[in-house]
PDB file of C-alpha atoms and ligand atoms in Angstrom:
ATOM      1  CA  UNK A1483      98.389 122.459  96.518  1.00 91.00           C
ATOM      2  CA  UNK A1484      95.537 124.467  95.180  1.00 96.00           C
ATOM      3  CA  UNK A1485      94.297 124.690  91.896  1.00 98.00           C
ATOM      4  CA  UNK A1486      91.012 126.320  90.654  1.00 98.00           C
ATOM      5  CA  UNK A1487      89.944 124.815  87.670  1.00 98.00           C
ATOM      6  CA  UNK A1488      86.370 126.320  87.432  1.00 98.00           C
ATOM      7  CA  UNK A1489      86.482 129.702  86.300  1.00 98.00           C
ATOM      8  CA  UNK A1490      83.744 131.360  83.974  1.00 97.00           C
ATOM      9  CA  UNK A1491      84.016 134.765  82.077  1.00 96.00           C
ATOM     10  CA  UNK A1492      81.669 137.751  81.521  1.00 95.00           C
ATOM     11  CA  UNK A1493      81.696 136.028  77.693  1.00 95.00           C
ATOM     12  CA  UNK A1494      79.200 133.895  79.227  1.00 95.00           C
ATOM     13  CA  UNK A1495      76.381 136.227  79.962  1.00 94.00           C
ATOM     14  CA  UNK A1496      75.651 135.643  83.758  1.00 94.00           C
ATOM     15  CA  UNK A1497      79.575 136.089  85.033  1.00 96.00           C
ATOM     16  CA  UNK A1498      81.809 139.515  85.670  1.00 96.00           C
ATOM     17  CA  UNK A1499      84.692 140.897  85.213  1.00 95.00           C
ATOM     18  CA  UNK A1500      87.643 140.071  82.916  1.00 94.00           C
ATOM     19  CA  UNK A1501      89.571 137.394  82.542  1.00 96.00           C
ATOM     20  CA  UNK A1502      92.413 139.336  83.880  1.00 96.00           C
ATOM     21  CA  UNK A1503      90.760 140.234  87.011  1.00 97.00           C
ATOM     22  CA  UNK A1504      89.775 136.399  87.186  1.00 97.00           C
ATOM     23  CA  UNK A1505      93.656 135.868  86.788  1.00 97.00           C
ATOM     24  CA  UNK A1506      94.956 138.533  89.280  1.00 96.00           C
ATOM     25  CA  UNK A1507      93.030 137.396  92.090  1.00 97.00           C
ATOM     26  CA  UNK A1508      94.541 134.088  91.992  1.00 97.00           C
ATOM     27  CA  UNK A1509      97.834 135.008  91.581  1.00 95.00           C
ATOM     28  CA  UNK A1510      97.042 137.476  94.861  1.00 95.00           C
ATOM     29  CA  UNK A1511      95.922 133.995  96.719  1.00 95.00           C
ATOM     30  CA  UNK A1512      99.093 131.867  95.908  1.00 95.00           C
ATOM     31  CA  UNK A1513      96.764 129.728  93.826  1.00 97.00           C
ATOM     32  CA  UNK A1514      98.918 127.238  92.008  1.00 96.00           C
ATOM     33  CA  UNK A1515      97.431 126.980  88.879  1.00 98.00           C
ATOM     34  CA  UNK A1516      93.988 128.469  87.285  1.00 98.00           C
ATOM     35  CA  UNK A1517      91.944 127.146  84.217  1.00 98.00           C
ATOM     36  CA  UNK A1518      89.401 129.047  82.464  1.00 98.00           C
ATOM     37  CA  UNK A1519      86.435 126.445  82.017  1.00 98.00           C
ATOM     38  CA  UNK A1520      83.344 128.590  80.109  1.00 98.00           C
ATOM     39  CA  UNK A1521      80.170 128.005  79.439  1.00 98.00           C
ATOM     40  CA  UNK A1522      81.102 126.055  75.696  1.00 98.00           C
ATOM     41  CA  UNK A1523      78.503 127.643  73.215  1.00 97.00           C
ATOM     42  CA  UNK A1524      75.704 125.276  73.040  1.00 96.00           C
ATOM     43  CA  UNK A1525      74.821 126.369  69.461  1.00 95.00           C
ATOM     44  CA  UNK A1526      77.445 124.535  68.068  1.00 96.00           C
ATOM     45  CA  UNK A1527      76.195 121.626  69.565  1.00 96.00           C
ATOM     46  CA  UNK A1528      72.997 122.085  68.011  1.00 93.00           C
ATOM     47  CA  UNK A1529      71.065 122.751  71.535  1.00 93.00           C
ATOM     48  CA  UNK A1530      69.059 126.500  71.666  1.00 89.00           C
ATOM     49  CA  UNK A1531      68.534 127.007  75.384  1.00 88.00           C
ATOM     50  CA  UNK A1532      65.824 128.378  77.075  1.00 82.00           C
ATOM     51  CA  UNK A1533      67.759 130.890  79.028  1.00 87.00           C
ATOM     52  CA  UNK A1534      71.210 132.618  77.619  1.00 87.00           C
ATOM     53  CA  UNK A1535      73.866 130.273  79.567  1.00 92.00           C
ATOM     54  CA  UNK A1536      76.897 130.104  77.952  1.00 96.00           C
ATOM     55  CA  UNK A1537      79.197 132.074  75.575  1.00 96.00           C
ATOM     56  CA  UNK A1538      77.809 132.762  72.014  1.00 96.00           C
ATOM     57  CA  UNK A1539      79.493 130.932  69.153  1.00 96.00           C
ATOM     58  CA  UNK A1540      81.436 134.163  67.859  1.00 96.00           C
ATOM     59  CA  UNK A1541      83.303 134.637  70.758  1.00 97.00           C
ATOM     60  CA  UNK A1542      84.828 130.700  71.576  1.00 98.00           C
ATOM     61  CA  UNK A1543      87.867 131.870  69.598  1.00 97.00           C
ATOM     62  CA  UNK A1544      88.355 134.959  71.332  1.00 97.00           C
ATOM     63  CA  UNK A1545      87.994 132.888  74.403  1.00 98.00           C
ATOM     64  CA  UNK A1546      90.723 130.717  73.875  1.00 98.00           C
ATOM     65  CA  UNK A1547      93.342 133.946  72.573  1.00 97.00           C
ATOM     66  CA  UNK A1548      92.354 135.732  75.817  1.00 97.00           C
ATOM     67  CA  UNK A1549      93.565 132.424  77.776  1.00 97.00           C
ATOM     68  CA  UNK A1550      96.716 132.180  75.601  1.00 97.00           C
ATOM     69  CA  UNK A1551      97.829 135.624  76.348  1.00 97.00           C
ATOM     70  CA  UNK A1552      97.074 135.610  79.730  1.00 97.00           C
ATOM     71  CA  UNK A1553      99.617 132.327  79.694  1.00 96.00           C
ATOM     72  CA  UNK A1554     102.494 134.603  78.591  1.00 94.00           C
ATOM     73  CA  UNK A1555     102.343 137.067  80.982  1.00 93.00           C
ATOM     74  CA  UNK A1556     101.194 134.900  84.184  1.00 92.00           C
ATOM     75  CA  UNK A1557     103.738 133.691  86.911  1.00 91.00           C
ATOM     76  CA  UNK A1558     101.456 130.506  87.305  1.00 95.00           C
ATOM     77  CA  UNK A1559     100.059 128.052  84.538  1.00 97.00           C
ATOM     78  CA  UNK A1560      96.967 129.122  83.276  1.00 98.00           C
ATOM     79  CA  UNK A1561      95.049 125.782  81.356  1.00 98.00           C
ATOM     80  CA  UNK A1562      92.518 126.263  78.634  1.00 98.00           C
ATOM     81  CA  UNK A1563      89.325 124.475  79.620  1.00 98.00           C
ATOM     82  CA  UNK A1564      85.806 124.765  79.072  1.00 98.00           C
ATOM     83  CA  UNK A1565      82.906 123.599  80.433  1.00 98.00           C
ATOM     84  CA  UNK A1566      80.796 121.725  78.349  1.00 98.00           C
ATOM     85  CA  UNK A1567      77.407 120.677  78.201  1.00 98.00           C
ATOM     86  CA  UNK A1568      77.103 116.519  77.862  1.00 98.00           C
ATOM     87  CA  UNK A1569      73.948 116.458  75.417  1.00 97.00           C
ATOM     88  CA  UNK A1570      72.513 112.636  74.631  1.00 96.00           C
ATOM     89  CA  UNK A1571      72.376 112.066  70.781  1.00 96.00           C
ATOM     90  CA  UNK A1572      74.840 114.753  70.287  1.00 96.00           C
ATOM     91  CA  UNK A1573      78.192 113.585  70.715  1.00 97.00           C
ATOM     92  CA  UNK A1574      79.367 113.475  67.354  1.00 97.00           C
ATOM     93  CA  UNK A1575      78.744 117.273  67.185  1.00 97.00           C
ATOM     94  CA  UNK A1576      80.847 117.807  70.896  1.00 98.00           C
ATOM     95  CA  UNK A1577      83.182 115.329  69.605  1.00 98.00           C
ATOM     96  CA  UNK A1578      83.870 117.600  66.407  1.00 97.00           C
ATOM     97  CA  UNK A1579      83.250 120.818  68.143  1.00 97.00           C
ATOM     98  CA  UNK A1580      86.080 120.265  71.312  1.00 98.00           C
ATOM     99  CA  UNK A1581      88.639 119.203  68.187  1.00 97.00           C
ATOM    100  CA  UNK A1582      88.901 122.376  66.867  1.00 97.00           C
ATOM    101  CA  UNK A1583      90.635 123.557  69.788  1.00 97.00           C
ATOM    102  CA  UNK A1584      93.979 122.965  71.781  1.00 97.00           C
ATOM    103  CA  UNK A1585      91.929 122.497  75.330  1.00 98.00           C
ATOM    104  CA  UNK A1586      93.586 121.333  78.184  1.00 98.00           C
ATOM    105  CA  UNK A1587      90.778 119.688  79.922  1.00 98.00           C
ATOM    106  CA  UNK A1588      87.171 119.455  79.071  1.00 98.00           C
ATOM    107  CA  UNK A1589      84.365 119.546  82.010  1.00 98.00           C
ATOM    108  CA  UNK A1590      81.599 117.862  81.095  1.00 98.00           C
ATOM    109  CA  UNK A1591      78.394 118.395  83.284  1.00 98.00           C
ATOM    110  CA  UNK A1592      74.206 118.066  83.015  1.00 98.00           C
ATOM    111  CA  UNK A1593      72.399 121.247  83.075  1.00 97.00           C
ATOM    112  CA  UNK A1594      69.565 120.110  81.192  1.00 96.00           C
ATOM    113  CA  UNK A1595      67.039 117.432  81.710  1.00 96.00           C
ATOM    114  CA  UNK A1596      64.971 117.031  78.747  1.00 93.00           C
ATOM    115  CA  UNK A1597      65.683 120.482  77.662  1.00 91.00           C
ATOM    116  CA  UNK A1598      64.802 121.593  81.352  1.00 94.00           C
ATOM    117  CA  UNK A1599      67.568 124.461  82.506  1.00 94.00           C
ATOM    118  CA  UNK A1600      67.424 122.565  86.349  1.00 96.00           C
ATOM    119  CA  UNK A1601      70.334 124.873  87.988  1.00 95.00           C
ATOM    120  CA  UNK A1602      68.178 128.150  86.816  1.00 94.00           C
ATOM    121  CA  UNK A1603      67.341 129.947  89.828  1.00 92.00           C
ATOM    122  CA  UNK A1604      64.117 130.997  87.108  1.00 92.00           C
ATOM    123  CA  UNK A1605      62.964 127.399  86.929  1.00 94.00           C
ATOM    124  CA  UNK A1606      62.838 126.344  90.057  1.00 95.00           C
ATOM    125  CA  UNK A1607      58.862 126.074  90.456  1.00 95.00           C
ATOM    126  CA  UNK A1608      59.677 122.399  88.215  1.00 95.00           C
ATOM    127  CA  UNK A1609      61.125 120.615  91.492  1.00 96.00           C
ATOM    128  CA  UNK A1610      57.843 120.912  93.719  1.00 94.00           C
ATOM    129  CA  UNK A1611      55.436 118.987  90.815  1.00 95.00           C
ATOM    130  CA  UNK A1612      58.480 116.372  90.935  1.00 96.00           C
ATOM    131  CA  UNK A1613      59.261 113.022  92.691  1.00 97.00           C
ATOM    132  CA  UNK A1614      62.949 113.391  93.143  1.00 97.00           C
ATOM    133  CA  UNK A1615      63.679 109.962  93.647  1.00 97.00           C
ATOM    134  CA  UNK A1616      63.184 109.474  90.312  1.00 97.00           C
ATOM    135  CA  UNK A1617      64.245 113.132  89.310  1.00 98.00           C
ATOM    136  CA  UNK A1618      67.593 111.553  91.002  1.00 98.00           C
ATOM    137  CA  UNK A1619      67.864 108.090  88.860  1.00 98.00           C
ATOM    138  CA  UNK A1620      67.461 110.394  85.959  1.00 97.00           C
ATOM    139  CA  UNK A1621      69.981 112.633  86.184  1.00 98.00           C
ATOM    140  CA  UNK A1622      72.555 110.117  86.852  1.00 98.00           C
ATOM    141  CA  UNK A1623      71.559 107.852  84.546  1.00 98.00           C
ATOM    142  CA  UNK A1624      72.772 110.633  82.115  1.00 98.00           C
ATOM    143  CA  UNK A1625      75.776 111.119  84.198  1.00 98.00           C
ATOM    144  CA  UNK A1626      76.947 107.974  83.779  1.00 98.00           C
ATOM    145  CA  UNK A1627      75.869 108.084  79.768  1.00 98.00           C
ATOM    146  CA  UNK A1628      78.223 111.145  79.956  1.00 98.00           C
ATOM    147  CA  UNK A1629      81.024 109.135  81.641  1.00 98.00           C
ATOM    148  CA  UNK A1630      80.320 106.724  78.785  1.00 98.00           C
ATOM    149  CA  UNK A1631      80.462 108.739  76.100  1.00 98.00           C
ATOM    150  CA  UNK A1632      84.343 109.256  76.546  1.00 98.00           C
ATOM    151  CA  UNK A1633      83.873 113.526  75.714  1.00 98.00           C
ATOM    152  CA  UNK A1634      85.160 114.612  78.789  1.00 98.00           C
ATOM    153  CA  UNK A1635      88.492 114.608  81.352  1.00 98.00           C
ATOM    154  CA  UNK A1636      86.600 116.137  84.264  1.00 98.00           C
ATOM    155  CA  UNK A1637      83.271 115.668  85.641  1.00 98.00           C
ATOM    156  CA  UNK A1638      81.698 118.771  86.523  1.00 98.00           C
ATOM    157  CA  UNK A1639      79.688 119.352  89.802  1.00 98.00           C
ATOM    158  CA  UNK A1640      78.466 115.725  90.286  1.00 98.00           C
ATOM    159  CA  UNK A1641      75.698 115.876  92.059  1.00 98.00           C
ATOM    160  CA  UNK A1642      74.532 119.622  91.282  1.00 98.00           C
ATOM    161  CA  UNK A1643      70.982 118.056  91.339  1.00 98.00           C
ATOM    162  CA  UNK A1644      70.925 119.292  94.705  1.00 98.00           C
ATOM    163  CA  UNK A1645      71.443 122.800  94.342  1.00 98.00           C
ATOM    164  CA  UNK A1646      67.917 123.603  95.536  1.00 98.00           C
ATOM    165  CA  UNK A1647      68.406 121.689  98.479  1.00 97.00           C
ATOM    166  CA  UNK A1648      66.429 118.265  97.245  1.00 97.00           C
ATOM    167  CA  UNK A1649      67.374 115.236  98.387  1.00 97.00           C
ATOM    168  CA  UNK A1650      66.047 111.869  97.347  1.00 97.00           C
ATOM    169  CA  UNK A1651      63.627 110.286  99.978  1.00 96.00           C
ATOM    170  CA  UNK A1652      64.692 106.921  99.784  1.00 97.00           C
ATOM    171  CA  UNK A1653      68.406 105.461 100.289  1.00 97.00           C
ATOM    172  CA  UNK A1654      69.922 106.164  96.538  1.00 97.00           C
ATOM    173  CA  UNK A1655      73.321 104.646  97.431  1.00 97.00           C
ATOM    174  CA  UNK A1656      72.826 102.120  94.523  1.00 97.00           C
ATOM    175  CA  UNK A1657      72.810 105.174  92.351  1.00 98.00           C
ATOM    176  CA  UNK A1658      76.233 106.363  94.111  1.00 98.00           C
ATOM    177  CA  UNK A1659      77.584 102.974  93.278  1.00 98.00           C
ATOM    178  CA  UNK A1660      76.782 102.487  89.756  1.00 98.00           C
ATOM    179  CA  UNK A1661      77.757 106.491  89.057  1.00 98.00           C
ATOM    180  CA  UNK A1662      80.730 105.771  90.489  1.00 98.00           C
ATOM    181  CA  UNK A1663      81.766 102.460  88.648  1.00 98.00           C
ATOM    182  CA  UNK A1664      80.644 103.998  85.385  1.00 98.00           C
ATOM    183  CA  UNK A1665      83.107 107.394  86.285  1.00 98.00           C
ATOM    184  CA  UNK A1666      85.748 105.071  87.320  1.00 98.00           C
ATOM    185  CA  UNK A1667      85.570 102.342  84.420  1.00 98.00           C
ATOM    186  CA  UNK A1668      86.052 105.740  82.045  1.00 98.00           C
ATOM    187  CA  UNK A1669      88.745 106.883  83.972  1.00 98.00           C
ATOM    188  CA  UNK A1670      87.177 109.986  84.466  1.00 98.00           C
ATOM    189  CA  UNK A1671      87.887 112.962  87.269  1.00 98.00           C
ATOM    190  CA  UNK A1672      85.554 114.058  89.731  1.00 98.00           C
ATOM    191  CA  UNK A1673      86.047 117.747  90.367  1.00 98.00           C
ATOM    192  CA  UNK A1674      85.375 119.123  93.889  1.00 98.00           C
ATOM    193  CA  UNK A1675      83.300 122.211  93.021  1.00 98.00           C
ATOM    194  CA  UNK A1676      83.097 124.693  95.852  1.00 98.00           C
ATOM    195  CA  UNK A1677      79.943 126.358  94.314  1.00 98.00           C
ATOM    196  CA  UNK A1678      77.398 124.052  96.296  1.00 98.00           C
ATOM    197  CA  UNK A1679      78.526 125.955  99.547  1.00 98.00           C
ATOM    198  CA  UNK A1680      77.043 129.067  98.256  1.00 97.00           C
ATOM    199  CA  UNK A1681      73.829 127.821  96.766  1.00 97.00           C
ATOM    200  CA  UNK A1682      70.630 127.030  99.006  1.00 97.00           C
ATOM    201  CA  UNK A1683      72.027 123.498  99.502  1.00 98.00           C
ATOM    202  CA  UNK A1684      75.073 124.329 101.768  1.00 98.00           C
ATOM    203  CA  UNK A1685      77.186 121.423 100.223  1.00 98.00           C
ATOM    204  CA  UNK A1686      80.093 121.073  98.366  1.00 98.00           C
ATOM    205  CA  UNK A1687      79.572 119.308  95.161  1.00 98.00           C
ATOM    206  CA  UNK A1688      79.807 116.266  95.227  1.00 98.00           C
ATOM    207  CA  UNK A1689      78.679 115.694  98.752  1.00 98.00           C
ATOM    208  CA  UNK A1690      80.541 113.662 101.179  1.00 98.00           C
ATOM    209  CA  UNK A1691      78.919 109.846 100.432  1.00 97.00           C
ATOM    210  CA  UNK A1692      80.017 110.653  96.472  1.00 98.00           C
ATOM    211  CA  UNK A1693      83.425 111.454  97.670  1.00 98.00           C
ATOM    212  CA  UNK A1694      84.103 108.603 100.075  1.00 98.00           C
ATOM    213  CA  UNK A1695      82.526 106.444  97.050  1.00 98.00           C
ATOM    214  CA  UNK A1696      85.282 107.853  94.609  1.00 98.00           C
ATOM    215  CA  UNK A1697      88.393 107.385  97.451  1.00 98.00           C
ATOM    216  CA  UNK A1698      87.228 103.862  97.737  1.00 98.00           C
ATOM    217  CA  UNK A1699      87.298 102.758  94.115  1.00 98.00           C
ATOM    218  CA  UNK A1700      90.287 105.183  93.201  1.00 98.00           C
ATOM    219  CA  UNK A1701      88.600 108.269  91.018  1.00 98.00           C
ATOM    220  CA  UNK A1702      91.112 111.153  91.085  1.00 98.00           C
ATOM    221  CA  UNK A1703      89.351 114.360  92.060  1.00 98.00           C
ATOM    222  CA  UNK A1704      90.396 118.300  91.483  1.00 98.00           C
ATOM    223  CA  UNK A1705      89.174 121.552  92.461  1.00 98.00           C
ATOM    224  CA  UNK A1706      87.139 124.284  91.131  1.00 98.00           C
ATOM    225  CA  UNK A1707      85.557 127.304  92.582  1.00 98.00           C
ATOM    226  CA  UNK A1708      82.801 127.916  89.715  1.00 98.00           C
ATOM    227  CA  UNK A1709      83.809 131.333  90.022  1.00 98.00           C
ATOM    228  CA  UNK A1710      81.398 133.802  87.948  1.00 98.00           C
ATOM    229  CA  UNK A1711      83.037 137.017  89.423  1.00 98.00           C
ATOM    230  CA  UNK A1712      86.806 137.770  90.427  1.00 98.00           C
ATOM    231  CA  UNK A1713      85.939 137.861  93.600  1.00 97.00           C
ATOM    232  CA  UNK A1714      84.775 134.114  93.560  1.00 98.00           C
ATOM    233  CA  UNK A1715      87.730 132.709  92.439  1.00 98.00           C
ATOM    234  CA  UNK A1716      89.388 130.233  95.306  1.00 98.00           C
ATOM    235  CA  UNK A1717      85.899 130.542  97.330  1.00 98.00           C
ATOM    236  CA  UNK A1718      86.222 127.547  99.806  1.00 98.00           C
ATOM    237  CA  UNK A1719      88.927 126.065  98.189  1.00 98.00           C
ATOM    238  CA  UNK A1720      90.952 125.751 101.219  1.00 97.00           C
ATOM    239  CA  UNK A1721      88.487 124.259 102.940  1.00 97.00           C
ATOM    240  CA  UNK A1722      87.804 121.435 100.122  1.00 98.00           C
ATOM    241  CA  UNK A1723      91.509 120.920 100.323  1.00 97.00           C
ATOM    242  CA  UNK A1724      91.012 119.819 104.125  1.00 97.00           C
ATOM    243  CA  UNK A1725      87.700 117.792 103.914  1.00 98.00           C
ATOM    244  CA  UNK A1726      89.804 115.875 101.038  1.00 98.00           C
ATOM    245  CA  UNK A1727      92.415 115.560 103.317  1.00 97.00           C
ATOM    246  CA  UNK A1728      89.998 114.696 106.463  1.00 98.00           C
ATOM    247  CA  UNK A1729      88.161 111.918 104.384  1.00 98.00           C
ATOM    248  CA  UNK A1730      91.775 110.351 103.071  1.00 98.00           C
ATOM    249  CA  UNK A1731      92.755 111.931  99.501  1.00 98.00           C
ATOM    250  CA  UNK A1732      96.441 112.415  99.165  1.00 97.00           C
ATOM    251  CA  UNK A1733      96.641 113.646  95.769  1.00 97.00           C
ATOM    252  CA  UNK A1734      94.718 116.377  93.279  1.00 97.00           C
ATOM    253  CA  UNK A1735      94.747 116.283  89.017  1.00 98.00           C
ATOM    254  CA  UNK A1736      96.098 118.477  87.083  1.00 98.00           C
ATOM    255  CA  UNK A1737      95.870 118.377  83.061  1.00 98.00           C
ATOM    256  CA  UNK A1738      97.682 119.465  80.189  1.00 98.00           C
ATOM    257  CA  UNK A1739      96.539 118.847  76.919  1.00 98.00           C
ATOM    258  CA  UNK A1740      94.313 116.987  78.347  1.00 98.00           C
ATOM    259  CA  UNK A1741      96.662 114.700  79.686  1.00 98.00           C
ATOM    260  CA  UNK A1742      96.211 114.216  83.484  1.00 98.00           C
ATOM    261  CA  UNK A1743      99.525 114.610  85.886  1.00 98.00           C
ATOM    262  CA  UNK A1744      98.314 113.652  89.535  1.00 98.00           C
ATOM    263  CA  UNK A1745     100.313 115.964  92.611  1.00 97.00           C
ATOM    264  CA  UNK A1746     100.212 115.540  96.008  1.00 96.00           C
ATOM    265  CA  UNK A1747      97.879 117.156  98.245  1.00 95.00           C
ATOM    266  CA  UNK A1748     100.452 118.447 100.315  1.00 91.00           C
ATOM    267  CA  UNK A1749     103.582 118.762  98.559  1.00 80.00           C
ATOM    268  CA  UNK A1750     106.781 118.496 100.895  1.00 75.00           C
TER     269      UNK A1750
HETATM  270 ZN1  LIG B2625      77.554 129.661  84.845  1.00 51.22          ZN
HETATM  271 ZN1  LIG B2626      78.049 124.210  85.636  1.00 51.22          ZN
END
């Protein structure tokens, strides 16, 4: 059972090709089910980035007819997601901004540290004046604020902090404990994001300590290629399927209306 939840569009800025590509090269992969999950305009959240990321306000309800016409003519289900940015101090604004839609999951994920754009391949230089320890307890610290906050269904890329291939010097398994209690206590789901395997850091995201960490206390975990071309879409997907399946996951979400139905793995 494969589902790619994780797909961007060129409404974004920094992804190709049309939804409709996006679409047809799932359905060419025997992909069970796609959901669009765009970059949700950070305007309306009251955040001016530093760096164009994500769609502009104007075209969020374009976004979501696109996805609803694509659902009529599609043999598989086709979800209306988004990803959206978890920004401390303003969830009343995401809370009132995700409303005005019919989504069927929301991703929430950190791309900003203190207004920092930390995934930018421009703003890398940052990391080396850094101690990542403590760049570590600070982003999940807002991880878990984000699991808190209640916003979101799905979190997005967990542990994306690595992207650039930094890694805490010191054991930080305390901070994969009390991320993962925070996730779980929210009843959140971890999404296994297939990106990290094509960024500097060679890793799926979240690595494999995160994962075992979410098997043992129960999280429920889907898929999601982060595709920002058509060609992207179901990228290592197959193989997250069997390093689930290695480390002792029997089951993958799926949501609608973002309401989350759990199906096996490996469906008989
Ligand atoms: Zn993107
Ligand atoms: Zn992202």
């Amino acid at each position: 059972m494969i589902v790619d939840y994780h797909l961007h569009t060129s409404r974004c800025g920094h992804a190709t090709g049309t939804m409709a590509e996006y679409a047809a090269a799932a359905e060419k992969q025997g992909i069970a089910e796609i959901g669009f999950a765009d970059h949700f305009p950070l305007e309306l959240l009251g955040f001016t980035p530093q760096h164009r990321v994500n769609m502009p306000p104007e075209e969020l309800d374009k976004y979501v007819a696109e996805v609803r016409r694509l659902q009529s003519r599609l043999s598989i289900p086709v979800r209306l997601g988004a990803e959206v940015d978890y920004l401390p101090g303003r969830e009343k604004e995401t809370a009132a901004a995700l409303a005005r839609h019919d989504f069927d999951y929301c991703i929430g994920s950190v791309h900003f540290l203190d207004g920092w754009d930390f995934t930018h391949p421009k703003e890398v230089k940052r990391y080396a004046k850094l101690d990542i320890d403590e760049l570590y307890e600070h982003y999940f610290a807002l991880i878990r604020d984000m699991a808190a906050s209640g916003l979101f269904d799905i979190v997005g890329h967990l542990d994306v902090v690595k992207k650039f291939a930094h890694f805490p010097r010191h054991d930080w398994s305390s901070v994969v404990e009390a991320t993962c209690r925070e996730i779980k206590k929210a009843d959140l789901c971890v999404e296994v994001n297939t990106a990290g395997w094509r960024a500097a850091v060679k890793e799926a995201y979240p690595g494999v300590m995160l994962l075992r960490k979410c098997l043992e206390l129960g999280i429920p975990v889907t898929l999601g290629s982060d595709a920002h071309s058509p060609k992207e879409v179901g990228s290592g997907l197959r193989r997250a399927v069997l390093l689930l399946a290695r480390l002792g996951f029997r089951e993958i979400a799926t949501f609608c209306s973002r309401r989350r139905i759990m199906r096996p793995l490996f469906p008989l």
